PDB file of C-alpha atoms in Angstrom:
ATOM      1  CA  MET A  73       0.000   0.000   0.000  1.00 80.00           C
ATOM      2  CA  MET A  74       1.249   3.475  -0.823  1.00 83.00           C
ATOM      3  CA  LEU A  75       0.027   6.607   0.918  1.00 84.00           C
ATOM      4  CA  THR A  76      -0.250   9.642  -1.334  1.00 87.00           C
ATOM      5  CA  GLY A  77      -1.089  13.302  -0.811  1.00 88.00           C
ATOM      6  CA  LEU A  78       1.066  13.646   2.306  1.00 86.00           C
ATOM      7  CA  GLU A  79       2.602  16.983   3.267  1.00 85.00           C
ATOM      8  CA  GLY A  80       6.368  17.356   2.904  1.00 82.00           C
ATOM      9  CA  ASN A  81       8.513  17.668   6.050  1.00 84.00           C
ATOM     10  CA  SER A  82       5.744  16.283   8.299  1.00 88.00           C
ATOM     11  CA  VAL A  83       5.461  13.485  10.894  1.00 91.00           C
ATOM     12  CA  TYR A  84       2.659  10.903  10.624  1.00 92.00           C
ATOM     13  CA  LEU A  85       1.504   8.133  12.978  1.00 92.00           C
ATOM     14  CA  ILE A  86       0.384   5.082  11.016  1.00 92.00           C
ATOM     15  CA  THR A  87      -1.696   2.163  12.279  1.00 92.00           C
ATOM     16  CA  VAL A  88      -3.141  -0.806  10.425  1.00 92.00           C
ATOM     17  CA  ARG A  89      -6.322  -2.807  11.120  1.00 92.00           C
ATOM     18  CA  GLY A  90      -7.461  -6.029   9.576  1.00 92.00           C
ATOM     19  CA  PHE A  91     -11.110  -6.626   8.823  1.00 91.00           C
ATOM     20  CA  ASN A  92     -13.353  -9.402   7.589  1.00 92.00           C
ATOM     21  CA  SER A  93     -17.082 -10.234   7.488  1.00 92.00           C
ATOM     22  CA  ILE A  94     -17.259 -10.177  11.301  1.00 92.00           C
ATOM     23  CA  GLY A  95     -15.742  -6.693  11.625  1.00 92.00           C
ATOM     24  CA  GLN A  96     -12.489  -4.905  12.354  1.00 92.00           C
ATOM     25  CA  GLY A  97      -9.632  -6.323  14.330  1.00 92.00           C
ATOM     26  CA  PRO A  98      -7.447  -4.421  16.773  1.00 93.00           C
ATOM     27  CA  ALA A  99      -5.134  -1.678  15.522  1.00 91.00           C
ATOM     28  CA  SER A 100      -1.448  -2.414  15.193  1.00 92.00           C
ATOM     29  CA  THR A 101       1.120  -0.566  17.234  1.00 94.00           C
ATOM     30  CA  ALA A 102       1.523   2.926  15.777  1.00 92.00           C
ATOM     31  CA  SER A 103       4.568   3.531  13.614  1.00 92.00           C
ATOM     32  CA  THR A 104       6.047   6.965  13.048  1.00 93.00           C
ATOM     33  CA  ALA A 105       6.907   8.091   9.539  1.00 89.00           C
ATOM     34  CA  LYS A 106       8.447  11.406   8.513  1.00 88.00           C
ATOM     35  CA  THR A 107       8.198  12.776   5.006  1.00 87.00           C
ATOM     36  CA  ARG A 108      11.074  14.649   3.450  1.00 88.00           C
ATOM     37  CA  LYS A 109      11.088  18.294   2.498  1.00 91.00           C
ATOM     38  CA  ASP A 110      10.038  19.014  -1.073  1.00 91.00           C
ATOM     39  CA  PRO A 111      12.743  19.478  -3.740  1.00 93.00           C
ATOM     40  CA  PRO A 112      13.753  23.029  -4.724  1.00 94.00           C
ATOM     41  CA  VAL A 113      11.203  24.702  -6.994  1.00 94.00           C
ATOM     42  CA  GLN A 114      13.677  27.006  -8.737  1.00 95.00           C
ATOM     43  CA  PRO A 115      15.518  25.537 -11.744  1.00 96.00           C
ATOM     44  CA  PRO A 116      19.245  25.865 -12.392  1.00 97.00           C
ATOM     45  CA  ALA A 117      19.787  29.302 -13.951  1.00 94.00           C
ATOM     46  CA  ASN A 118      22.358  31.177 -16.033  1.00 93.00           C
ATOM     47  CA  LEU A 119      23.441  28.191 -18.102  1.00 92.00           C
ATOM     48  CA  VAL A 120      26.619  28.879 -20.041  1.00 92.00           C
ATOM     49  CA  TRP A 121      28.017  26.323 -22.452  1.00 90.00           C
ATOM     50  CA  ILE A 122      31.140  26.084 -24.553  1.00 91.00           C
ATOM     51  CA  GLN A 123      31.075  23.871 -27.614  1.00 88.00           C
ATOM     52  CA  GLU A 124      34.369  22.564 -28.981  1.00 86.00           C
ATOM     53  CA  GLY A 125      33.560  20.200 -31.836  1.00 81.00           C
ATOM     54  CA  THR A 126      31.351  17.490 -30.356  1.00 83.00           C
ATOM     55  CA  ASN A 127      32.286  18.288 -26.736  1.00 88.00           C
ATOM     56  CA  VAL A 128      30.110  20.614 -24.676  1.00 90.00           C
ATOM     57  CA  SER A 129      31.138  22.093 -21.316  1.00 93.00           C
ATOM     58  CA  LEU A 130      28.211  23.351 -19.210  1.00 94.00           C
ATOM     59  CA  ASN A 131      28.192  25.627 -16.166  1.00 95.00           C
ATOM     60  CA  TRP A 132      25.251  27.047 -14.204  1.00 96.00           C
ATOM     61  CA  ASP A 133      24.517  28.872 -10.965  1.00 96.00           C
ATOM     62  CA  PRO A 134      24.101  26.547  -7.974  1.00 97.00           C
ATOM     63  CA  VAL A 135      20.488  26.114  -6.849  1.00 97.00           C
ATOM     64  CA  LYS A 136      19.910  27.477  -3.345  1.00 96.00           C
ATOM     65  CA  SER A 137      17.224  25.635  -1.369  1.00 94.00           C
ATOM     66  CA  LYS A 138      14.671  27.608   0.635  1.00 94.00           C
ATOM     67  CA  ASP A 139      14.007  26.756   4.291  1.00 92.00           C
ATOM     68  CA  ASN A 140      11.003  24.579   3.396  1.00 91.00           C
ATOM     69  CA  GLU A 141      12.917  22.682   0.657  1.00 94.00           C
ATOM     70  CA  SER A 142      15.415  19.837   0.930  1.00 93.00           C
ATOM     71  CA  ASP A 143      19.087  20.608   0.356  1.00 95.00           C
ATOM     72  CA  VAL A 144      20.567  20.098  -3.092  1.00 97.00           C
ATOM     73  CA  ILE A 145      22.856  17.060  -3.156  1.00 97.00           C
ATOM     74  CA  GLY A 146      23.684  17.164  -6.873  1.00 97.00           C
ATOM     75  CA  TYR A 147      22.410  17.734 -10.380  1.00 98.00           C
ATOM     76  CA  LYS A 148      21.034  15.587 -13.171  1.00 97.00           C
ATOM     77  CA  VAL A 149      21.991  16.549 -16.735  1.00 95.00           C
ATOM     78  CA  LEU A 150      19.545  15.141 -19.295  1.00 93.00           C
ATOM     79  CA  LEU A 151      20.644  14.757 -22.912  1.00 92.00           C
ATOM     80  CA  SER A 152      18.379  13.734 -25.770  1.00 90.00           C
ATOM     81  CA  GLN A 153      18.547  13.898 -29.520  1.00 89.00           C
ATOM     82  CA  GLU A 154      15.809  16.124 -30.915  1.00 86.00           C
ATOM     83  CA  GLY A 155      12.641  14.093 -31.500  1.00 82.00           C
ATOM     84  CA  ARG A 156      13.650  11.283 -29.109  1.00 80.00           C
ATOM     85  CA  VAL A 157      13.266  10.584 -25.401  1.00 72.00           C
ATOM     86  CA  HIS A 158      16.122  11.211 -22.979  1.00 62.00           C
ATOM     87  CA  ASN A 159      18.830   8.731 -23.837  1.00 75.00           C
ATOM     88  CA  GLN A 160      21.654   9.848 -21.566  1.00 85.00           C
ATOM     89  CA  VAL A 161      21.698  10.980 -17.953  1.00 90.00           C
ATOM     90  CA  LEU A 162      24.770  12.393 -16.263  1.00 92.00           C
ATOM     91  CA  ARG A 163      24.853  12.987 -12.522  1.00 96.00           C
ATOM     92  CA  THR A 164      27.204  15.506 -10.961  1.00 96.00           C
ATOM     93  CA  ILE A 165      27.615  17.054  -7.518  1.00 97.00           C
ATOM     94  CA  THR A 166      28.987  20.314  -8.920  1.00 97.00           C
ATOM     95  CA  PRO A 167      27.176  22.932 -11.045  1.00 97.00           C
ATOM     96  CA  SER A 168      29.098  21.922 -14.170  1.00 97.00           C
ATOM     97  CA  ALA A 169      29.386  19.031 -16.615  1.00 96.00           C
ATOM     98  CA  VAL A 170      31.218  17.987 -19.776  1.00 95.00           C
ATOM     99  CA  LEU A 171      29.322  16.032 -22.444  1.00 92.00           C
ATOM    100  CA  SER A 172      30.601  14.269 -25.536  1.00 90.00           C
ATOM    101  CA  LEU A 173      27.939  14.324 -28.249  1.00 86.00           C
ATOM    102  CA  PRO A 174      27.688  12.025 -31.265  1.00 82.00           C
ATOM    103  CA  GLU A 175      28.091  13.739 -34.634  1.00 78.00           C
ATOM    104  CA  GLY A 176      25.192  14.582 -36.893  1.00 80.00           C
ATOM    105  CA  GLY A 177      22.272  15.807 -34.857  1.00 85.00           C
ATOM    106  CA  THR A 178      20.585  18.433 -32.778  1.00 89.00           C
ATOM    107  CA  TYR A 179      20.774  17.679 -29.072  1.00 90.00           C
ATOM    108  CA  ILE A 180      18.692  19.056 -26.226  1.00 91.00           C
ATOM    109  CA  ILE A 181      20.300  19.444 -22.809  1.00 92.00           C
ATOM    110  CA  GLU A 182      18.404  20.158 -19.583  1.00 94.00           C
ATOM    111  CA  VAL A 183      19.586  20.359 -15.970  1.00 96.00           C
ATOM    112  CA  ARG A 184      17.711  19.604 -12.724  1.00 97.00           C
ATOM    113  CA  ALA A 185      18.731  19.921  -9.098  1.00 97.00           C
ATOM    114  CA  VAL A 186      18.505  16.674  -7.116  1.00 97.00           C
ATOM    115  CA  SER A 187      17.691  16.546  -3.399  1.00 96.00           C
ATOM    116  CA  GLU A 188      16.528  13.999  -0.828  1.00 92.00           C
ATOM    117  CA  GLY A 189      13.000  15.207  -1.612  1.00 91.00           C
ATOM    118  CA  GLY A 190      13.332  14.366  -5.306  1.00 92.00           C
ATOM    119  CA  GLU A 191      14.182  16.239  -8.484  1.00 95.00           C
ATOM    120  CA  GLY A 192      13.667  19.968  -8.821  1.00 95.00           C
ATOM    121  CA  ALA A 193      12.423  22.030 -11.742  1.00 95.00           C
ATOM    122  CA  THR A 194      14.070  21.702 -15.156  1.00 95.00           C
ATOM    123  CA  SER A 195      16.312  24.445 -16.529  1.00 95.00           C
ATOM    124  CA  SER A 196      15.712  26.121 -19.859  1.00 92.00           C
ATOM    125  CA  GLN A 197      16.673  23.882 -22.772  1.00 90.00           C
ATOM    126  CA  VAL A 198      20.074  24.151 -24.423  1.00 89.00           C
ATOM    127  CA  ARG A 199      20.095  23.137 -28.100  1.00 89.00           C
ATOM    128  CA  VAL A 200      23.400  22.035 -29.606  1.00 88.00           C
ATOM    129  CA  LEU A 201      23.964  21.139 -33.257  1.00 86.00           C
ATOM    130  CA  THR A 202      26.721  18.761 -34.331  1.00 82.00           C
ATOM    131  CA  SER A 203      27.379  18.296 -38.044  1.00 72.00           C
ATOM    132  CA  SER A 204      27.954  14.901 -39.582  1.00 56.00           C
ATOM    133  CA  GLY A 205      31.241  14.740 -41.441  1.00 48.00           C
ATOM    134  CA  VAL A 206      32.275  18.245 -40.368  1.00 45.00           C
ATOM    135  CA  ARG A 207      34.973  18.514 -37.745  1.00 43.00           C
ATOM    136  CA  VAL A 208      35.664  21.709 -35.868  1.00 43.00           C
ATOM    137  CA  LYS A 209      39.370  22.258 -35.359  1.00 39.00           C
ATOM    138  CA  SER A 210      40.431  21.913 -31.752  1.00 35.00           C
ATOM    139  CA  GLY A 211      41.281  25.621 -31.611  1.00 40.00           C
ATOM    140  CA  GLN A 212      37.787  26.634 -32.722  1.00 42.00           C
ATOM    141  CA  ARG A 213      35.055  26.930 -30.171  1.00 48.00           C
ATOM    142  CA  SER A 214      31.955  28.926 -29.429  1.00 52.00           C
ATOM    143  CA  VAL A 215      30.624  30.132 -26.095  1.00 54.00           C
ATOM    144  CA  HIS A 216      26.885  30.477 -25.470  1.00 56.00           C
ATOM    145  CA  SER A 217      24.693  31.720 -22.668  1.00 60.00           C
ATOM    146  CA  LEU A 218      20.954  31.626 -22.033  1.00 56.00           C
ATOM    147  CA  LEU A 219      19.523  35.091 -21.573  1.00 50.00           C
ATOM    148  CA  PRO A 220      16.779  35.458 -18.927  1.00 50.00           C
ATOM    149  CA  TRP A 221      13.996  35.344 -21.517  1.00 44.00           C
ATOM    150  CA  GLY A 222      15.251  32.117 -23.128  1.00 47.00           C
ATOM    151  CA  LEU A 223      17.242  33.498 -26.071  1.00 46.00           C
ATOM    152  CA  THR A 224      20.806  32.456 -26.714  1.00 47.00           C
ATOM    153  CA  TRP A 225      23.730  34.678 -27.513  1.00 46.00           C
ATOM    154  CA  PRO A 226      26.878  33.169 -29.068  1.00 48.00           C
ATOM    155  CA  TRP A 227      30.324  34.631 -28.474  1.00 43.00           C
ATOM    156  CA  THR A 228      33.420  33.606 -30.369  1.00 39.00           C
ATOM    157  CA  THR A 229      36.714  33.309 -28.539  1.00 36.00           C
ATOM    158  CA  ALA A 230      37.919  36.539 -30.141  1.00 33.00           C
ATOM    159  CA  LEU A 231      34.984  38.611 -28.834  1.00 33.00           C
ATOM    160  CA  LEU A 232      34.754  40.005 -25.324  1.00 35.00           C
ATOM    161  CA  LEU A 233      31.579  41.729 -24.189  1.00 35.00           C
ATOM    162  CA  SER A 234      31.964  44.342 -21.476  1.00 33.00           C
ATOM    163  CA  VAL A 235      29.394  46.556 -19.784  1.00 36.00           C
ATOM    164  CA  SER A 236      30.384  49.448 -17.531  1.00 35.00           C
ATOM    165  CA  LEU A 237      28.096  51.474 -15.305  1.00 40.00           C
ATOM    166  CA  VAL A 238      29.153  55.098 -14.951  1.00 42.00           C
ATOM    167  CA  PRO A 239      27.339  57.360 -12.470  1.00 46.00           C
ATOM    168  CA  SER A 240      25.849  60.501 -14.006  1.00 44.00           C
ATOM    169  CA  ALA A 241      26.648  62.622 -10.950  1.00 47.00           C
ATOM    170  CA  SER A 242      29.643  62.746  -8.647  1.00 45.00           C
ATOM    171  CA  TRP A 243      29.330  60.961  -5.320  1.00 41.00           C
TER     172      TRP A 243
END
């Protein structure tokens, strides 16, 4: 028997009774059960990935659990080829991962925080294209980042983006 609909981070007393056509039997000795805190609701954010040929290095901001959520103990990186179900799962305890992708396809990468309470929300999708028969030289790479509204912005290794804030009045 499985109990469902229980509150996270709560203590329950459980008893069992048998019954038949005559009626109910006595209750068993009560057992105590404690549910875990729920997993974090916020997904991994600020995914940055570097593609060098068929290798992809991912980094993201660590997920911070709220007081009513279970602590993050690692991350699950899900990789699937476009149009297929997840076919590769990588687990890591750090907010980074390196994937080696087969040539000739578009791949979708997602990241989830993992806690004792289960898996958290899924990050925005990263889409990576590898070309069949085309090899990128080891010195060539591209760096990408997910913008807050889900768009991607590629940078080449020769481009550096800098933003400076200058006050309009003296302090």
